Amino acid sequence: MADTHDAIRVLHVDDEPEFSELVATFLEREHDRIDVRGATDAEAGLDVLAGEDVDCIVSDHDMPGRDGIEFLRAVREEHPNLPFLLFTGKGSEEIASDAISAGVTDYLQKGGGTDQYALLANRIVNAVEASQSRRMLTERTRRLETLIGNLPGVVYRCRNDPSWPMETVDGEVEPLTGYTARELESGRVEWGTEVIHPDDREAMWDAVQEGLDADGSFEVTYRIRTRDGEQKWMWERGHGVYGDDGSIAALEGFITDITDRKEREDRLAQTSARLEALFEESPDMINVHDAEGNILDANPQFCAEIGYTEAEVTSMKVWEIDRTLDPTSGYEIWEEMEVGDRREQRERTPAATGRRSPLPSISDASASPMPTDFSSAVATSPSVSDGTGSSNGSGSARARSTTPEPSTKRRSWRRTRPPISSVPS
């Protein structure tokens, strides 16, 4: 409803100027919101209406040219909802009936005394406020319908019962479930017993009741079966609607299809598990470090080869382990790399000779927490001399002699993307 201090602009049409002026005086005296503009016939009234904003029309019936009913019909052609009060000295059932048929808002017969003006002022204010309320309700309804029509799901009102009987359901009901809104609202199809997957019904009921008991709202994820038997994942959020006695009268909420997201999450989880297994079980030495050279993670092979624990490694810089790499060179290499780039270098470096001996940190592929992080690995040659003339076929970089032969290693850096587990679903 409009602000109660807003002026109510009234157009009073009457062919008696003196009476019209008297009406304006009394109406404005009765209510300080009313502002009256006069016109002496229907044509003049239509001219005013075409050029000015008017909140309400008060019109006589018997006037030269168009009478009050004809004036009303003309107004309704352009302004179907504008309050229109017929205020006439000639009253009859026929006029009242014609006025109602033409869409009059109210009908009031002129009388003696000043009380009629107080009554007329009251009728004007009530008619205008009712019209404003209807207009605002219509606009809210339109916005709500637009919102619902564009939501990727459905909004509902249902009873708090395991069968979830739907009172109203709007939105993409049929594309989502294969059932029509009418089928769900009539009870021919029950959401709880025919749509929700049998294996999820009990858990979904328990989760909703737990949420209602906690704070009156809930959020659940569950599966449904469509009319065609297709399985889909739903995400639902809702709240309880409570009666005066505090009991739950209904539930209202929103349901949307998250099948694609769930399938993507499953694929990402599988990929993450495979990458984690590769990281943990790789025979190569792998570590993850950021653009500042801080080691963030290291696999078991890396820790085993250099003799440090994982906690010790992740407190170190890359160049504290790889003595062949200085900070300046590392920064220059990493700054030039884009996500997914890989740099390789083959060189002959001294093999390690015991616990806590520094080894080159050679970059290879693995996940890292930020796009600016890098993965690193030591990938040794298939055979490393143990200094006795025999070969260590394991491919490990661990030395077997106090006088080791140089081993061939491949150095590469790859700038990595975010890890699978951090990709938003």
Short mmCIF file of N, CA and C in Angstrom, two decimals, residues 159-299:
data_model
loop_
_atom_site.label_atom_id
_atom_site.label_comp_id
_atom_site.label_asym_id
_atom_site.label_seq_id
_atom_site.Cartn_x
_atom_site.Cartn_y
_atom_site.Cartn_z
N ARG A 159 2.25 -30.98 3.35
CA ARG A 159 2.04 -31.32 4.76
C ARG A 159 3.23 -32.09 5.28
N ASN A 160 3.47 -31.98 6.58
CA ASN A 160 4.60 -32.65 7.20
C ASN A 160 4.21 -34.08 7.54
N ASP A 161 4.25 -34.90 6.53
CA ASP A 161 3.84 -36.30 6.63
C ASP A 161 4.82 -37.11 5.78
N PRO A 162 5.13 -38.35 6.15
CA PRO A 162 6.09 -39.13 5.36
C PRO A 162 5.74 -39.27 3.89
N SER A 163 4.47 -39.14 3.54
CA SER A 163 4.11 -39.20 2.13
C SER A 163 4.26 -37.85 1.45
N TRP A 164 4.55 -36.79 2.20
CA TRP A 164 4.73 -35.43 1.70
C TRP A 164 3.63 -35.02 0.72
N PRO A 165 2.35 -35.08 1.14
CA PRO A 165 1.26 -34.69 0.23
C PRO A 165 1.36 -33.22 -0.14
N MET A 166 1.40 -32.95 -1.44
CA MET A 166 1.60 -31.60 -1.95
C MET A 166 0.28 -30.82 -1.98
N GLU A 167 0.28 -29.63 -1.37
CA GLU A 167 -0.86 -28.74 -1.46
C GLU A 167 -0.75 -27.87 -2.71
N THR A 168 0.43 -27.32 -2.94
CA THR A 168 0.72 -26.57 -4.17
C THR A 168 2.13 -26.89 -4.61
N VAL A 169 2.34 -26.93 -5.91
CA VAL A 169 3.67 -27.15 -6.47
C VAL A 169 3.73 -26.42 -7.80
N ASP A 170 4.75 -25.57 -7.96
CA ASP A 170 4.88 -24.73 -9.15
C ASP A 170 6.30 -24.79 -9.67
N GLY A 171 6.45 -24.44 -10.94
CA GLY A 171 7.77 -24.42 -11.55
C GLY A 171 7.94 -25.55 -12.55
N GLU A 172 9.15 -26.06 -12.67
CA GLU A 172 9.47 -27.09 -13.66
C GLU A 172 9.10 -28.48 -13.16
N VAL A 173 7.84 -28.66 -12.79
CA VAL A 173 7.41 -29.90 -12.16
C VAL A 173 7.53 -31.08 -13.13
N GLU A 174 6.91 -30.96 -14.29
CA GLU A 174 6.91 -32.08 -15.23
C GLU A 174 8.29 -32.36 -15.81
N PRO A 175 9.07 -31.35 -16.23
CA PRO A 175 10.43 -31.66 -16.70
C PRO A 175 11.29 -32.33 -15.64
N LEU A 176 11.03 -32.02 -14.38
CA LEU A 176 11.84 -32.57 -13.29
C LEU A 176 11.44 -34.00 -12.97
N THR A 177 10.13 -34.27 -12.92
CA THR A 177 9.65 -35.56 -12.41
C THR A 177 8.92 -36.41 -13.44
N GLY A 178 8.44 -35.80 -14.50
CA GLY A 178 7.60 -36.53 -15.44
C GLY A 178 6.14 -36.51 -15.06
N TYR A 179 5.84 -36.03 -13.84
CA TYR A 179 4.45 -35.92 -13.38
C TYR A 179 4.00 -34.46 -13.49
N THR A 180 2.70 -34.25 -13.65
CA THR A 180 2.17 -32.89 -13.71
C THR A 180 1.93 -32.37 -12.31
N ALA A 181 1.85 -31.04 -12.20
CA ALA A 181 1.54 -30.44 -10.91
C ALA A 181 0.17 -30.90 -10.41
N ARG A 182 -0.79 -31.05 -11.33
CA ARG A 182 -2.14 -31.48 -10.93
C ARG A 182 -2.11 -32.87 -10.31
N GLU A 183 -1.29 -33.77 -10.86
CA GLU A 183 -1.21 -35.13 -10.30
C GLU A 183 -0.68 -35.11 -8.87
N LEU A 184 0.31 -34.26 -8.63
CA LEU A 184 0.88 -34.18 -7.28
C LEU A 184 -0.05 -33.48 -6.32
N GLU A 185 -0.69 -32.39 -6.75
CA GLU A 185 -1.57 -31.62 -5.87
C GLU A 185 -2.85 -32.37 -5.55
N SER A 186 -3.33 -33.19 -6.46
CA SER A 186 -4.56 -33.94 -6.23
C SER A 186 -4.35 -35.17 -5.37
N GLY A 187 -3.10 -35.58 -5.20
CA GLY A 187 -2.82 -36.77 -4.42
C GLY A 187 -2.78 -38.04 -5.24
N ARG A 188 -3.01 -37.94 -6.55
CA ARG A 188 -2.94 -39.14 -7.39
C ARG A 188 -1.52 -39.70 -7.40
N VAL A 189 -0.55 -38.81 -7.24
CA VAL A 189 0.84 -39.22 -7.11
C VAL A 189 1.39 -38.60 -5.83
N GLU A 190 1.97 -39.41 -4.96
CA GLU A 190 2.52 -38.91 -3.70
C GLU A 190 4.04 -38.77 -3.81
N TRP A 191 4.52 -37.61 -3.40
CA TRP A 191 5.95 -37.34 -3.47
C TRP A 191 6.75 -38.33 -2.62
N GLY A 192 6.26 -38.58 -1.42
CA GLY A 192 7.02 -39.39 -0.48
C GLY A 192 7.03 -40.87 -0.80
N THR A 193 5.95 -41.39 -1.37
CA THR A 193 5.85 -42.84 -1.57
C THR A 193 6.05 -43.28 -3.02
N GLU A 194 5.97 -42.33 -3.97
CA GLU A 194 6.07 -42.72 -5.37
C GLU A 194 7.20 -42.00 -6.11
N VAL A 195 7.63 -40.85 -5.62
CA VAL A 195 8.66 -40.09 -6.32
C VAL A 195 10.03 -40.26 -5.66
N ILE A 196 10.10 -40.08 -4.36
CA ILE A 196 11.38 -40.25 -3.66
C ILE A 196 11.85 -41.69 -3.76
N HIS A 197 13.13 -41.88 -3.99
CA HIS A 197 13.72 -43.22 -4.10
C HIS A 197 13.46 -44.00 -2.80
N PRO A 198 13.04 -45.26 -2.91
CA PRO A 198 12.73 -46.04 -1.70
C PRO A 198 13.85 -46.08 -0.67
N ASP A 199 15.09 -46.12 -1.15
CA ASP A 199 16.22 -46.22 -0.22
C ASP A 199 16.51 -44.92 0.51
N ASP A 200 15.92 -43.81 0.06
CA ASP A 200 16.21 -42.51 0.66
C ASP A 200 15.06 -41.96 1.49
N ARG A 201 13.90 -42.63 1.50
CA ARG A 201 12.71 -42.07 2.14
C ARG A 201 12.87 -41.90 3.65
N GLU A 202 13.34 -42.91 4.31
CA GLU A 202 13.46 -42.84 5.76
C GLU A 202 14.51 -41.81 6.18
N ALA A 203 15.66 -41.82 5.52
CA ALA A 203 16.72 -40.88 5.86
C ALA A 203 16.28 -39.44 5.59
N MET A 204 15.54 -39.23 4.52
CA MET A 204 15.07 -37.89 4.19
C MET A 204 14.08 -37.40 5.24
N TRP A 205 13.15 -38.26 5.67
CA TRP A 205 12.19 -37.90 6.71
C TRP A 205 12.92 -37.54 8.01
N ASP A 206 13.89 -38.36 8.40
CA ASP A 206 14.63 -38.10 9.64
C ASP A 206 15.38 -36.78 9.57
N ALA A 207 16.00 -36.49 8.41
CA ALA A 207 16.77 -35.25 8.28
C ALA A 207 15.86 -34.03 8.35
N VAL A 208 14.69 -34.09 7.74
CA VAL A 208 13.75 -32.97 7.78
C VAL A 208 13.28 -32.73 9.20
N GLN A 209 12.91 -33.79 9.90
CA GLN A 209 12.40 -33.63 11.26
C GLN A 209 13.49 -33.08 12.20
N GLU A 210 14.73 -33.53 11.97
CA GLU A 210 15.85 -33.03 12.78
C GLU A 210 16.04 -31.54 12.57
N GLY A 211 15.95 -31.10 11.31
CA GLY A 211 16.09 -29.67 11.00
C GLY A 211 14.95 -28.85 11.58
N LEU A 212 13.73 -29.36 11.49
CA LEU A 212 12.58 -28.64 12.05
C LEU A 212 12.71 -28.51 13.56
N ASP A 213 13.17 -29.56 14.22
CA ASP A 213 13.33 -29.51 15.67
C ASP A 213 14.44 -28.54 16.08
N ALA A 214 15.45 -28.40 15.22
CA ALA A 214 16.59 -27.55 15.57
C ALA A 214 16.26 -26.07 15.40
N ASP A 215 15.89 -25.67 14.20
CA ASP A 215 15.63 -24.24 13.96
C ASP A 215 14.47 -23.97 13.01
N GLY A 216 13.69 -24.99 12.74
CA GLY A 216 12.52 -24.81 11.89
C GLY A 216 12.79 -24.86 10.41
N SER A 217 14.04 -25.17 10.00
CA SER A 217 14.37 -25.24 8.58
C SER A 217 15.16 -26.52 8.31
N PHE A 218 15.32 -26.84 7.04
CA PHE A 218 16.03 -28.07 6.69
C PHE A 218 16.65 -27.94 5.31
N GLU A 219 17.65 -28.79 5.07
CA GLU A 219 18.33 -28.87 3.77
C GLU A 219 18.71 -30.32 3.56
N VAL A 220 18.22 -30.93 2.49
CA VAL A 220 18.44 -32.36 2.27
C VAL A 220 18.82 -32.62 0.82
N THR A 221 19.52 -33.73 0.62
CA THR A 221 19.87 -34.23 -0.71
C THR A 221 19.40 -35.68 -0.79
N TYR A 222 18.70 -36.00 -1.87
CA TYR A 222 18.15 -37.35 -1.99
C TYR A 222 17.89 -37.65 -3.47
N ARG A 223 17.52 -38.89 -3.74
CA ARG A 223 17.24 -39.31 -5.10
C ARG A 223 15.72 -39.43 -5.33
N ILE A 224 15.33 -39.24 -6.58
CA ILE A 224 13.95 -39.50 -6.97
C ILE A 224 13.94 -40.44 -8.16
N ARG A 225 12.77 -41.02 -8.42
CA ARG A 225 12.55 -41.79 -9.64
C ARG A 225 11.46 -41.08 -10.43
N THR A 226 11.75 -40.75 -11.66
CA THR A 226 10.77 -40.05 -12.49
C THR A 226 9.71 -41.03 -13.00
N ARG A 227 8.72 -40.48 -13.67
CA ARG A 227 7.68 -41.35 -14.24
C ARG A 227 8.28 -42.42 -15.15
N ASP A 228 9.35 -42.06 -15.87
CA ASP A 228 9.98 -43.01 -16.80
C ASP A 228 11.00 -43.92 -16.13
N GLY A 229 11.14 -43.79 -14.80
CA GLY A 229 12.08 -44.66 -14.10
C GLY A 229 13.49 -44.13 -14.01
N GLU A 230 13.73 -42.93 -14.53
CA GLU A 230 15.06 -42.35 -14.45
C GLU A 230 15.37 -41.91 -13.02
N GLN A 231 16.59 -42.13 -12.59
CA GLN A 231 17.00 -41.70 -11.25
C GLN A 231 17.67 -40.33 -11.33
N LYS A 232 17.25 -39.42 -10.47
CA LYS A 232 17.83 -38.09 -10.41
C LYS A 232 18.14 -37.73 -8.97
N TRP A 233 19.13 -36.86 -8.81
CA TRP A 233 19.49 -36.35 -7.48
C TRP A 233 18.83 -34.99 -7.28
N MET A 234 18.21 -34.81 -6.11
CA MET A 234 17.54 -33.56 -5.76
C MET A 234 18.24 -32.90 -4.58
N TRP A 235 18.25 -31.57 -4.61
CA TRP A 235 18.65 -30.78 -3.44
C TRP A 235 17.44 -29.96 -3.03
N GLU A 236 17.10 -30.01 -1.75
CA GLU A 236 15.89 -29.35 -1.27
C GLU A 236 16.19 -28.51 -0.03
N ARG A 237 15.62 -27.33 -0.01
CA ARG A 237 15.70 -26.47 1.18
C ARG A 237 14.29 -25.98 1.50
N GLY A 238 13.94 -26.01 2.77
CA GLY A 238 12.60 -25.58 3.15
C GLY A 238 12.52 -25.18 4.61
N HIS A 239 11.33 -24.81 5.05
CA HIS A 239 11.10 -24.41 6.44
C HIS A 239 9.67 -24.74 6.83
N GLY A 240 9.45 -24.79 8.12
CA GLY A 240 8.12 -25.07 8.62
C GLY A 240 7.27 -23.81 8.67
N VAL A 241 5.97 -23.99 8.41
CA VAL A 241 4.99 -22.92 8.57
C VAL A 241 4.14 -23.31 9.78
N TYR A 242 4.12 -22.43 10.79
CA TYR A 242 3.53 -22.80 12.08
C TYR A 242 2.20 -22.08 12.32
N GLY A 243 1.28 -22.79 12.95
CA GLY A 243 -0.01 -22.23 13.31
C GLY A 243 0.07 -21.43 14.60
N ASP A 244 -1.05 -20.84 14.99
CA ASP A 244 -1.09 -20.03 16.21
C ASP A 244 -0.76 -20.85 17.45
N ASP A 245 -1.04 -22.15 17.41
CA ASP A 245 -0.77 -23.00 18.57
C ASP A 245 0.65 -23.55 18.57
N GLY A 246 1.46 -23.14 17.59
CA GLY A 246 2.85 -23.57 17.53
C GLY A 246 3.08 -24.86 16.77
N SER A 247 2.02 -25.50 16.31
CA SER A 247 2.17 -26.74 15.56
C SER A 247 2.51 -26.44 14.10
N ILE A 248 3.11 -27.41 13.43
CA ILE A 248 3.48 -27.24 12.04
C ILE A 248 2.24 -27.40 11.16
N ALA A 249 1.89 -26.33 10.46
CA ALA A 249 0.73 -26.36 9.57
C ALA A 249 1.12 -26.90 8.20
N ALA A 250 2.34 -26.61 7.77
CA ALA A 250 2.79 -27.03 6.44
C ALA A 250 4.29 -26.83 6.33
N LEU A 251 4.85 -27.33 5.25
CA LEU A 251 6.25 -27.07 4.89
C LEU A 251 6.26 -26.35 3.55
N GLU A 252 7.15 -25.39 3.41
CA GLU A 252 7.31 -24.68 2.15
C GLU A 252 8.79 -24.70 1.79
N GLY A 253 9.08 -24.85 0.50
CA GLY A 253 10.49 -24.91 0.13
C GLY A 253 10.72 -24.96 -1.37
N PHE A 254 11.95 -25.28 -1.72
CA PHE A 254 12.42 -25.29 -3.10
C PHE A 254 13.19 -26.57 -3.35
N ILE A 255 12.96 -27.19 -4.52
CA ILE A 255 13.63 -28.43 -4.92
C ILE A 255 14.26 -28.21 -6.29
N THR A 256 15.52 -28.63 -6.45
CA THR A 256 16.17 -28.49 -7.75
C THR A 256 16.99 -29.73 -8.07
N ASP A 257 17.20 -29.95 -9.35
CA ASP A 257 17.92 -31.12 -9.85
C ASP A 257 19.43 -30.87 -9.77
N ILE A 258 20.16 -31.73 -9.06
CA ILE A 258 21.62 -31.61 -8.96
C ILE A 258 22.30 -32.86 -9.51
N THR A 259 21.59 -33.57 -10.40
CA THR A 259 22.15 -34.82 -10.93
C THR A 259 23.50 -34.60 -11.59
N ASP A 260 23.60 -33.59 -12.44
CA ASP A 260 24.86 -33.33 -13.13
C ASP A 260 25.97 -33.03 -12.13
N ARG A 261 25.65 -32.25 -11.11
CA ARG A 261 26.66 -31.91 -10.11
C ARG A 261 27.12 -33.15 -9.36
N LYS A 262 26.16 -34.01 -8.98
CA LYS A 262 26.53 -35.22 -8.25
C LYS A 262 27.40 -36.13 -9.12
N GLU A 263 27.04 -36.27 -10.39
CA GLU A 263 27.84 -37.12 -11.27
C GLU A 263 29.24 -36.53 -11.45
N ARG A 264 29.31 -35.20 -11.54
CA ARG A 264 30.62 -34.56 -11.66
C ARG A 264 31.44 -34.77 -10.39
N GLU A 265 30.78 -34.66 -9.24
CA GLU A 265 31.48 -34.89 -7.97
C GLU A 265 32.01 -36.31 -7.90
N ASP A 266 31.20 -37.27 -8.36
CA ASP A 266 31.64 -38.67 -8.32
C ASP A 266 32.86 -38.87 -9.22
N ARG A 267 32.80 -38.28 -10.43
CA ARG A 267 33.95 -38.42 -11.34
C ARG A 267 35.20 -37.77 -10.75
N LEU A 268 35.01 -36.59 -10.15
CA LEU A 268 36.16 -35.90 -9.55
C LEU A 268 36.72 -36.68 -8.37
N ALA A 269 35.82 -37.30 -7.60
CA ALA A 269 36.28 -38.09 -6.46
C ALA A 269 37.09 -39.30 -6.93
N GLN A 270 36.62 -39.93 -8.01
CA GLN A 270 37.35 -41.07 -8.55
C GLN A 270 38.72 -40.63 -9.08
N THR A 271 38.72 -39.51 -9.79
CA THR A 271 39.99 -38.99 -10.32
C THR A 271 40.94 -38.64 -9.18
N SER A 272 40.41 -38.00 -8.13
CA SER A 272 41.24 -37.63 -6.98
C SER A 272 41.83 -38.87 -6.33
N ALA A 273 41.01 -39.92 -6.22
CA ALA A 273 41.49 -41.15 -5.60
C ALA A 273 42.62 -41.76 -6.42
N ARG A 274 42.46 -41.74 -7.75
CA ARG A 274 43.52 -42.29 -8.61
C ARG A 274 44.80 -41.46 -8.49
N LEU A 275 44.63 -40.12 -8.52
CA LEU A 275 45.81 -39.26 -8.39
C LEU A 275 46.48 -39.43 -7.03
N GLU A 276 45.67 -39.57 -5.99
CA GLU A 276 46.23 -39.78 -4.65
C GLU A 276 47.02 -41.08 -4.59
N ALA A 277 46.46 -42.12 -5.23
CA ALA A 277 47.15 -43.40 -5.25
C ALA A 277 48.47 -43.29 -6.02
N LEU A 278 48.44 -42.60 -7.16
CA LEU A 278 49.66 -42.39 -7.92
C LEU A 278 50.69 -41.62 -7.12
N PHE A 279 50.24 -40.60 -6.43
CA PHE A 279 51.14 -39.79 -5.62
C PHE A 279 51.77 -40.62 -4.51
N GLU A 280 50.95 -41.39 -3.81
CA GLU A 280 51.44 -42.15 -2.65
C GLU A 280 52.30 -43.34 -3.05
N GLU A 281 51.95 -43.98 -4.16
CA GLU A 281 52.63 -45.24 -4.52
C GLU A 281 53.71 -45.07 -5.57
N SER A 282 53.90 -43.86 -6.08
CA SER A 282 54.87 -43.66 -7.15
C SER A 282 56.28 -44.01 -6.70
N PRO A 283 57.05 -44.69 -7.57
CA PRO A 283 58.46 -44.97 -7.24
C PRO A 283 59.33 -43.74 -7.40
N ASP A 284 58.78 -42.69 -8.04
CA ASP A 284 59.52 -41.44 -8.17
C ASP A 284 59.31 -40.57 -6.95
N MET A 285 60.25 -39.68 -6.73
CA MET A 285 60.18 -38.73 -5.61
C MET A 285 59.37 -37.52 -6.07
N ILE A 286 58.23 -37.29 -5.41
CA ILE A 286 57.33 -36.21 -5.82
C ILE A 286 57.10 -35.26 -4.65
N ASN A 287 57.19 -33.96 -4.94
CA ASN A 287 56.79 -32.98 -3.94
C ASN A 287 55.99 -31.87 -4.61
N VAL A 288 55.23 -31.15 -3.82
CA VAL A 288 54.45 -30.01 -4.30
C VAL A 288 54.95 -28.78 -3.57
N HIS A 289 55.24 -27.71 -4.33
CA HIS A 289 55.71 -26.49 -3.70
C HIS A 289 55.03 -25.28 -4.31
N ASP A 290 55.03 -24.16 -3.60
CA ASP A 290 54.40 -22.96 -4.12
C ASP A 290 55.42 -22.10 -4.88
N ALA A 291 54.97 -20.94 -5.33
CA ALA A 291 55.83 -20.08 -6.14
C ALA A 291 56.97 -19.46 -5.35
N GLU A 292 56.90 -19.57 -4.03
CA GLU A 292 57.98 -19.07 -3.18
C GLU A 292 58.98 -20.16 -2.83
N GLY A 293 58.74 -21.37 -3.33
CA GLY A 293 59.65 -22.46 -3.05
C GLY A 293 59.33 -23.24 -1.81
N ASN A 294 58.24 -22.90 -1.08
CA ASN A 294 57.86 -23.64 0.12
C ASN A 294 57.27 -25.00 -0.26
N ILE A 295 57.81 -26.06 0.28
CA ILE A 295 57.30 -27.40 -0.01
C ILE A 295 56.01 -27.61 0.79
N LEU A 296 54.96 -27.97 0.07
CA LEU A 296 53.64 -28.13 0.69
C LEU A 296 53.29 -29.58 0.95
N ASP A 297 53.83 -30.47 0.15
CA ASP A 297 53.51 -31.89 0.30
C ASP A 297 54.63 -32.70 -0.34
N ALA A 298 54.76 -33.93 0.11
CA ALA A 298 55.78 -34.82 -0.46
C ALA A 298 55.29 -36.25 -0.32
N ASN A 299 55.60 -37.09 -1.30
CA ASN A 299 55.12 -38.47 -1.23
C ASN A 299 56.09 -39.32 -0.42
#
